[in-house]
Amino acid sequence: MKKIVAGVAALLCLATVFAAGGKDKPAASAAGVTQVSLWTYPIGGWGDQKTVDALLADFHAANPGIKVTVDYLTYADGDDKVNTAIEGGAAPDLIMEGPERLVANWGAKGKMVDISDLFDATDKAEINPAALAACFTESGAAYEYPLVMTAHCMAINKAAFEKAGALQYLDLNTRTWTTDNFLKAVDALYKAGYKNVGAVYCVGQGGDQGTRALVNNLYGGTFTDAAHTKYTWDDPNNVKALEKLYATDGINFDAGIAGGDEIALFYNGTLQMAFCWNIAQQLNPNSANTGAGKTLNGDDILFMAFPSQKGTDTKLQGGIWGFGIFDNGNADKIAAAKTFIKYMCDSAATADAVKAANYFAVRDTTDGGDISKIWADNAIMDEYTVLMPYLGDYYQVTTGWAEARTQWWNMLQQVGAGQNVANVVKQYAANANAAAK
């Protein structure tokens, strides 16, 4: 009798397996826990195992039916690892990075799950418009759910500006200045003896968001069209900006340095302003651990938006980071990944997830309540939030982005060498557009 009962039980188990799809049934542990893999680029503390382990401990306690494992990527070889995994049919279930990879790259290639169903009307109203738009394609598909963002900006040496009488040209309440006042400030510094006020660095693409924002904002130029189908930096406003920068005493084109080098020169007092700046630099200039918001000589560093014609119409380049799901054909894993995303990005746990990244939330309110004051205990972070409303179009999702960046810094080198600006800009913009087709 025991053998008969055992045989019947075995048959029932097999029937259950085949009814659920046989070998295609989602992988799970003996306890019925769905295993989900997460790969994350080093986005603040999300690149630190101890920090992530603490976040996952809370997630697992709230979702005992899901087990998330993590692999940590670097920007040096992360893309190669992900692409190799995709080609080998071993892509992770979840990945954390920005829209230029999740939306414009892997999403555009059909490798990711459309997660537009995770955005209800309330989400769309709460999330920063620029961050929201960057996560969707023109067709309405979404390949990223955003968690944090930042705005890249520039910085000035307060002591040098005071000495030159140039602080009058800054609006320190809004951290903005007009193009006219920016040029007046540079002129005042130059006449005060500072011959290297700022540098248009162009040895490579490192930190090139700063030079793009500088050029685009001066006279209202754009880098791409609104639909992100072509590169538009050959418009007359950008040509005018480049001509003005080249002609301005104190602003020097330097084909020997990248953004990181510019930061170091600003930090040691060689330059009096930096175009490659962000909150990480403000908290720890030059990664020197010698005082937040201070140069090597102890001078105060003031962060500023890029100058624009009205000042407050500045459009800052930013970073946006969140989560996407690779389409590995496993419904249970996809469902578990969506649960993870909503937990980290739209729940009572979101504040901790945001603070782990050491950036700014893409929204002020989640299903877990108000998170607008999560940086109130950090004066620098809290102060820096004044820049968030200036976050501009996330045009990094334009096709051919990698080649466009190469064309940009090569163009800057030609401008700095004294070539005809209009001709050079036209040529290199055409090269970028050829790569985008």
XYZ file of C-alpha atoms in Angstrom:
437
model
C 0.000 0.000 0.000
C 2.824 2.434 0.877
C 4.420 1.799 -2.525
C 1.106 2.486 -4.295
C 0.574 5.729 -2.360
C 4.142 6.798 -3.092
C 3.688 6.054 -6.783
C 0.473 8.039 -6.941
C 2.145 10.945 -5.161
C 5.017 10.893 -7.648
C 2.595 10.927 -10.578
C 0.722 13.848 -9.036
C 3.991 15.777 -8.665
C 4.866 15.158 -12.315
C 1.398 16.217 -13.401
C 1.764 19.421 -11.444
C 5.123 20.145 -13.072
C 3.850 19.566 -16.609
C 0.675 21.552 -15.923
C 2.863 24.486 -14.918
C 4.921 24.252 -18.072
C 7.385 21.429 -17.465
C 10.991 22.437 -17.993
C 9.910 26.057 -18.673
C 8.662 26.505 -15.127
C 10.519 29.430 -13.487
C 13.509 28.405 -11.436
C 12.919 28.557 -7.683
C 14.406 27.063 -4.589
C 12.895 24.142 -2.709
C 11.188 26.664 -0.428
C 9.420 28.284 -3.385
C 11.622 31.378 -3.389
C 12.120 33.074 -6.771
C 15.790 33.802 -7.395
C 16.530 37.155 -9.057
C 19.955 38.439 -10.102
C 20.878 42.122 -9.971
C 23.902 43.660 -11.643
C 24.693 47.218 -10.635
C 27.142 49.809 -11.856
C 28.974 51.757 -9.104
C 26.280 54.362 -8.459
C 27.282 55.790 -5.105
C 26.769 53.244 -2.336
C 25.001 50.914 -4.758
C 28.493 49.851 -5.737
C 29.330 48.943 -2.135
C 28.412 45.449 -0.958
C 27.929 46.385 2.695
C 25.496 49.173 1.777
C 23.544 46.997 -0.656
C 23.434 44.056 1.773
C 21.676 46.289 4.300
C 19.080 47.343 1.720
C 18.542 43.748 0.615
C 18.109 42.520 4.182
C 15.128 44.814 4.548
C 13.776 43.842 1.134
C 14.037 40.114 1.858
C 12.306 40.565 5.201
C 9.415 42.313 3.467
C 9.379 39.890 0.507
C 10.312 36.408 1.747
C 9.296 34.862 -1.578
C 12.097 36.629 -3.459
C 15.863 36.224 -3.152
C 18.073 38.837 -4.862
C 21.739 38.150 -5.569
C 24.079 40.947 -6.649
C 27.095 41.334 -8.927
C 29.015 44.617 -8.956
C 30.127 46.111 -12.258
C 32.738 48.749 -13.020
C 32.569 51.320 -15.789
C 35.885 50.057 -17.111
C 34.554 46.684 -18.238
C 30.899 46.587 -17.177
C 29.497 47.032 -20.676
C 31.628 44.193 -22.013
C 30.440 41.884 -19.246
C 26.793 42.720 -19.838
C 27.055 42.370 -23.613
C 28.849 39.050 -23.291
C 26.168 37.812 -20.901
C 23.430 38.880 -23.307
C 25.077 37.092 -26.218
C 25.479 33.977 -24.085
C 21.863 33.960 -22.923
C 22.939 34.673 -19.356
C 21.875 38.296 -18.834
C 20.947 39.305 -15.276
C 17.307 39.735 -14.383
C 17.758 43.270 -13.044
C 20.298 45.949 -13.857
C 20.933 49.382 -12.359
C 22.295 52.172 -14.582
C 21.159 55.117 -16.714
C 18.878 55.526 -19.746
C 21.759 55.780 -22.215
C 22.372 52.072 -21.594
C 18.991 50.739 -20.511
C 16.789 52.674 -22.922
C 18.917 53.751 -25.871
C 21.111 50.658 -26.003
C 19.746 47.392 -24.641
C 16.125 48.496 -24.668
C 16.345 49.737 -28.247
C 17.821 46.364 -29.212
C 14.828 44.493 -27.793
C 16.701 42.965 -24.871
C 14.644 44.468 -22.059
C 11.133 44.197 -20.661
C 8.715 47.049 -21.249
C 7.891 48.166 -17.693
C 5.520 50.996 -18.591
C 2.859 49.198 -16.524
C 4.796 50.186 -13.378
C 4.028 53.870 -13.977
C 0.527 54.880 -12.945
C -0.831 58.419 -13.261
C 0.405 59.327 -9.794
C 3.935 58.153 -10.582
C 3.991 60.188 -13.770
C 2.897 63.280 -11.865
C 5.453 62.796 -9.068
C 8.582 61.923 -11.032
C 10.766 64.750 -12.347
C 9.642 65.334 -15.971
C 13.157 65.154 -17.414
C 13.873 61.904 -15.584
C 10.528 60.426 -16.589
C 10.912 61.293 -20.257
C 14.375 59.735 -20.397
C 13.008 56.342 -19.351
C 10.455 56.095 -22.172
C 10.836 55.622 -25.907
C 8.908 57.545 -28.536
C 6.597 54.527 -28.891
C 5.630 54.669 -25.216
C 7.688 51.714 -23.982
C 9.618 52.165 -20.723
C 12.880 50.353 -20.092
C 13.949 52.052 -16.886
C 12.271 53.017 -13.617
C 14.256 55.959 -12.193
C 15.443 56.198 -8.595
C 17.914 59.069 -8.390
C 19.278 61.954 -10.414
C 21.815 64.736 -10.206
C 22.550 67.901 -12.132
C 26.043 68.533 -13.418
C 27.113 72.116 -12.929
C 30.173 74.358 -12.697
C 32.055 75.833 -9.758
C 33.918 79.027 -8.918
C 36.615 80.015 -6.443
C 34.848 82.460 -4.123
C 38.058 84.124 -2.867
C 39.262 84.857 -6.403
C 35.886 86.280 -7.374
C 35.861 88.466 -4.271
C 39.369 89.744 -5.009
C 38.365 90.608 -8.577
C 35.064 92.197 -7.557
C 33.200 89.591 -9.612
C 30.795 88.197 -7.018
C 28.347 90.923 -8.033
C 27.700 89.006 -11.245
C 26.328 85.894 -9.499
C 22.833 85.302 -8.138
C 23.677 83.162 -5.130
C 20.023 82.618 -4.209
C 19.290 80.733 -7.418
C 22.939 79.843 -8.173
C 22.479 81.229 -11.695
C 24.036 83.978 -13.808
C 23.348 85.476 -17.197
C 25.674 85.048 -20.146
C 26.465 88.749 -20.006
C 27.363 88.570 -16.300
C 29.460 85.448 -16.843
C 31.531 87.267 -19.453
C 31.840 90.288 -17.173
C 33.058 88.056 -14.356
C 35.673 86.378 -16.561
C 36.836 89.796 -17.744
C 37.114 91.068 -14.155
C 39.170 88.048 -13.124
C 41.434 88.332 -16.148
C 42.096 92.001 -15.447
C 42.797 91.120 -11.797
C 45.702 88.985 -12.941
C 44.085 85.556 -13.387
C 45.124 84.564 -16.903
C 43.721 81.021 -16.668
C 40.185 81.648 -15.459
C 38.604 78.611 -17.116
C 39.605 75.840 -19.534
C 37.630 74.251 -22.363
C 39.176 70.784 -21.948
C 39.112 68.485 -24.949
C 41.752 65.753 -24.845
C 38.971 63.145 -24.833
C 35.381 62.583 -23.769
C 36.057 62.564 -20.018
C 33.732 65.058 -18.358
C 32.454 66.368 -21.681
C 29.022 67.058 -20.203
C 30.531 70.283 -18.878
C 31.681 71.636 -22.226
C 28.402 70.666 -23.883
C 26.361 72.474 -21.239
C 28.618 75.524 -21.379
C 28.343 75.879 -25.148
C 24.632 75.073 -25.390
C 23.533 77.397 -22.603
C 25.451 80.563 -23.507
C 23.083 81.529 -26.320
C 20.346 78.906 -26.159
C 21.767 76.270 -28.470
C 20.835 72.580 -28.407
C 22.797 69.377 -28.744
C 20.065 67.259 -30.382
C 16.551 67.759 -31.647
C 13.666 67.218 -29.231
C 12.880 63.785 -30.653
C 16.513 62.658 -30.238
C 16.838 61.711 -33.894
C 19.752 63.951 -34.900
C 22.568 66.114 -33.525
C 22.018 69.846 -33.826
C 25.150 71.457 -32.433
C 25.761 73.118 -35.794
C 23.007 75.652 -35.116
C 24.068 79.328 -35.152
C 23.667 79.710 -31.375
C 26.348 77.114 -30.696
C 28.647 78.594 -33.327
C 28.217 81.986 -31.655
C 29.003 80.495 -28.253
C 32.184 78.784 -29.456
C 33.362 81.924 -31.210
C 32.773 83.944 -28.042
C 34.603 81.459 -25.822
C 37.583 81.334 -28.183
C 37.776 85.138 -28.262
C 37.416 85.636 -24.498
C 40.599 86.404 -22.590
C 40.906 84.069 -19.623
C 39.054 81.163 -21.287
C 41.560 78.817 -22.913
C 40.955 75.736 -25.051
C 43.214 72.965 -23.754
C 43.671 69.811 -25.835
C 45.899 68.332 -23.169
C 43.377 67.825 -20.380
C 40.046 66.110 -19.693
C 37.437 66.923 -17.073
C 39.275 65.232 -14.236
C 42.427 67.187 -15.020
C 40.433 70.415 -15.058
C 39.054 69.637 -11.605
C 42.585 69.090 -10.292
C 43.742 72.419 -11.760
C 40.779 74.200 -10.230
C 41.408 72.514 -6.903
C 45.050 73.619 -6.771
C 44.250 77.193 -7.745
C 45.518 77.201 -11.342
C 41.970 77.718 -12.662
C 39.371 79.909 -11.017
C 36.339 78.083 -12.331
C 35.512 74.508 -13.270
C 33.012 73.336 -15.864
C 33.188 69.673 -14.786
C 31.441 69.742 -11.417
C 28.733 67.897 -9.493
C 27.607 67.104 -5.964
C 30.285 64.428 -5.504
C 32.957 67.035 -6.184
C 31.306 69.564 -3.896
C 31.263 67.032 -1.050
C 34.861 65.934 -1.651
C 36.758 68.178 -4.108
C 39.352 66.300 -6.136
C 38.650 63.269 -3.910
C 41.279 64.721 -1.585
C 39.390 64.288 1.692
C 40.577 67.729 2.815
C 37.252 69.435 3.375
C 33.908 69.687 1.611
C 33.534 72.745 -0.588
C 37.176 73.803 -0.173
C 40.125 74.141 -2.545
C 43.614 72.935 -1.646
C 44.314 76.404 -0.245
C 41.136 76.422 1.812
C 39.207 78.786 -0.463
C 35.439 78.316 -0.564
C 34.025 76.625 -3.651
C 30.621 77.852 -4.824
C 28.684 75.615 -7.199
C 26.870 77.434 -9.994
C 24.519 76.635 -12.852
C 25.888 77.246 -16.338
C 25.336 80.781 -17.595
C 22.416 81.394 -19.939
C 20.794 84.424 -21.500
C 18.261 84.901 -18.708
C 20.129 82.970 -16.041
C 17.185 81.003 -14.740
C 16.531 79.477 -18.187
C 19.685 77.380 -17.864
C 19.383 73.722 -18.861
C 21.710 71.471 -16.901
C 22.973 68.128 -18.045
C 22.266 65.454 -15.500
C 22.686 61.910 -14.452
C 19.669 59.635 -14.044
C 19.927 56.156 -12.556
C 17.386 53.447 -11.951
C 16.463 49.853 -12.698
C 15.560 47.856 -15.770
C 14.672 44.218 -16.406
C 16.264 42.000 -19.029
C 13.799 39.833 -20.909
C 14.956 36.344 -20.016
C 11.587 34.764 -20.800
C 10.731 33.947 -17.199
C 7.422 35.370 -16.011
C 8.028 34.723 -12.316
C 11.431 36.369 -12.376
C 10.021 39.384 -14.215
C 7.234 39.710 -11.656
C 9.732 39.454 -8.799
C 11.989 42.039 -10.455
C 9.054 44.440 -10.738
C 8.329 43.946 -7.053
C 11.932 44.822 -6.285
C 11.789 47.968 -8.425
C 8.618 49.297 -6.816
C 9.993 48.538 -3.361
C 13.186 50.489 -3.967
C 11.713 53.321 -6.035
C 8.165 53.855 -4.755
C 7.679 52.768 -1.155
C 8.619 53.570 2.421
C 12.049 52.086 1.620
C 12.817 54.581 -1.153
C 14.456 57.132 1.134
C 17.097 54.584 2.166
C 17.637 53.492 -1.448
C 18.135 57.111 -2.511
C 20.509 57.967 0.321
C 22.552 54.872 -0.503
C 23.152 56.305 -3.980
C 24.233 59.649 -2.492
C 22.260 61.507 -5.149
C 18.824 63.111 -5.254
C 15.429 61.443 -5.489
C 13.647 61.818 -8.821
C 10.453 62.519 -6.874
C 9.374 64.229 -3.652
C 6.601 61.774 -2.799
C 6.287 57.986 -2.956
C 3.695 55.479 -1.788
C 5.675 55.604 1.433
C 5.125 59.331 1.935
C 7.049 62.591 1.623
C 10.773 62.204 0.871
C 11.463 65.830 -0.040
C 13.479 66.419 3.146
C 15.678 63.338 3.174
C 18.810 65.476 2.838
C 17.782 68.038 5.439
C 20.481 66.699 7.755
C 23.210 67.380 5.171
C 23.630 71.109 4.532
C 25.548 70.711 1.271
C 23.163 68.151 -0.224
C 20.166 70.177 0.890
C 21.603 73.364 -0.609
C 22.448 71.634 -3.875
C 18.794 70.752 -4.469
C 18.322 74.308 -5.774
C 19.766 73.041 -9.075
C 17.331 70.163 -9.601
C 14.589 72.237 -11.291
C 17.116 73.234 -13.961
C 17.666 69.657 -15.129
C 17.366 69.696 -18.921
C 16.653 67.237 -21.679
C 18.409 63.889 -21.308
C 19.611 63.763 -24.901
C 22.154 61.014 -24.167
C 19.566 58.553 -25.462
C 20.132 59.712 -29.059
C 21.340 57.023 -31.451
C 25.061 57.076 -32.154
C 25.829 58.644 -28.783
C 29.296 57.135 -28.355
C 30.515 58.372 -31.732
C 28.884 61.774 -31.216
C 30.924 62.307 -28.061
C 34.102 61.532 -29.971
C 33.165 64.010 -32.673
C 32.451 66.666 -30.044
C 35.861 66.725 -28.415
C 37.636 66.477 -31.745
C 35.612 69.484 -32.864
C 36.631 71.435 -29.760
C 40.274 70.715 -30.524
C 39.870 72.178 -34.001
C 38.141 75.278 -32.644
C 40.917 75.697 -30.102
C 43.494 75.412 -32.890
C 41.980 78.465 -34.546
C 40.061 76.801 -37.355
C 36.950 78.472 -38.795
C 34.296 77.723 -36.196
C 31.251 77.512 -38.464
C 32.993 75.146 -40.875
C 34.409 72.927 -38.148
C 31.114 72.688 -36.288
C 29.244 71.817 -39.485
C 31.756 69.092 -40.366
C 31.789 67.355 -36.992
C 28.035 67.580 -36.492
C 27.646 65.897 -39.869
C 30.029 63.165 -38.763
C 27.950 62.576 -35.638
C 24.739 62.399 -37.645
C 26.265 59.962 -40.103
C 27.008 57.659 -37.169
C 23.452 58.042 -35.847
C 21.857 56.621 -39.008
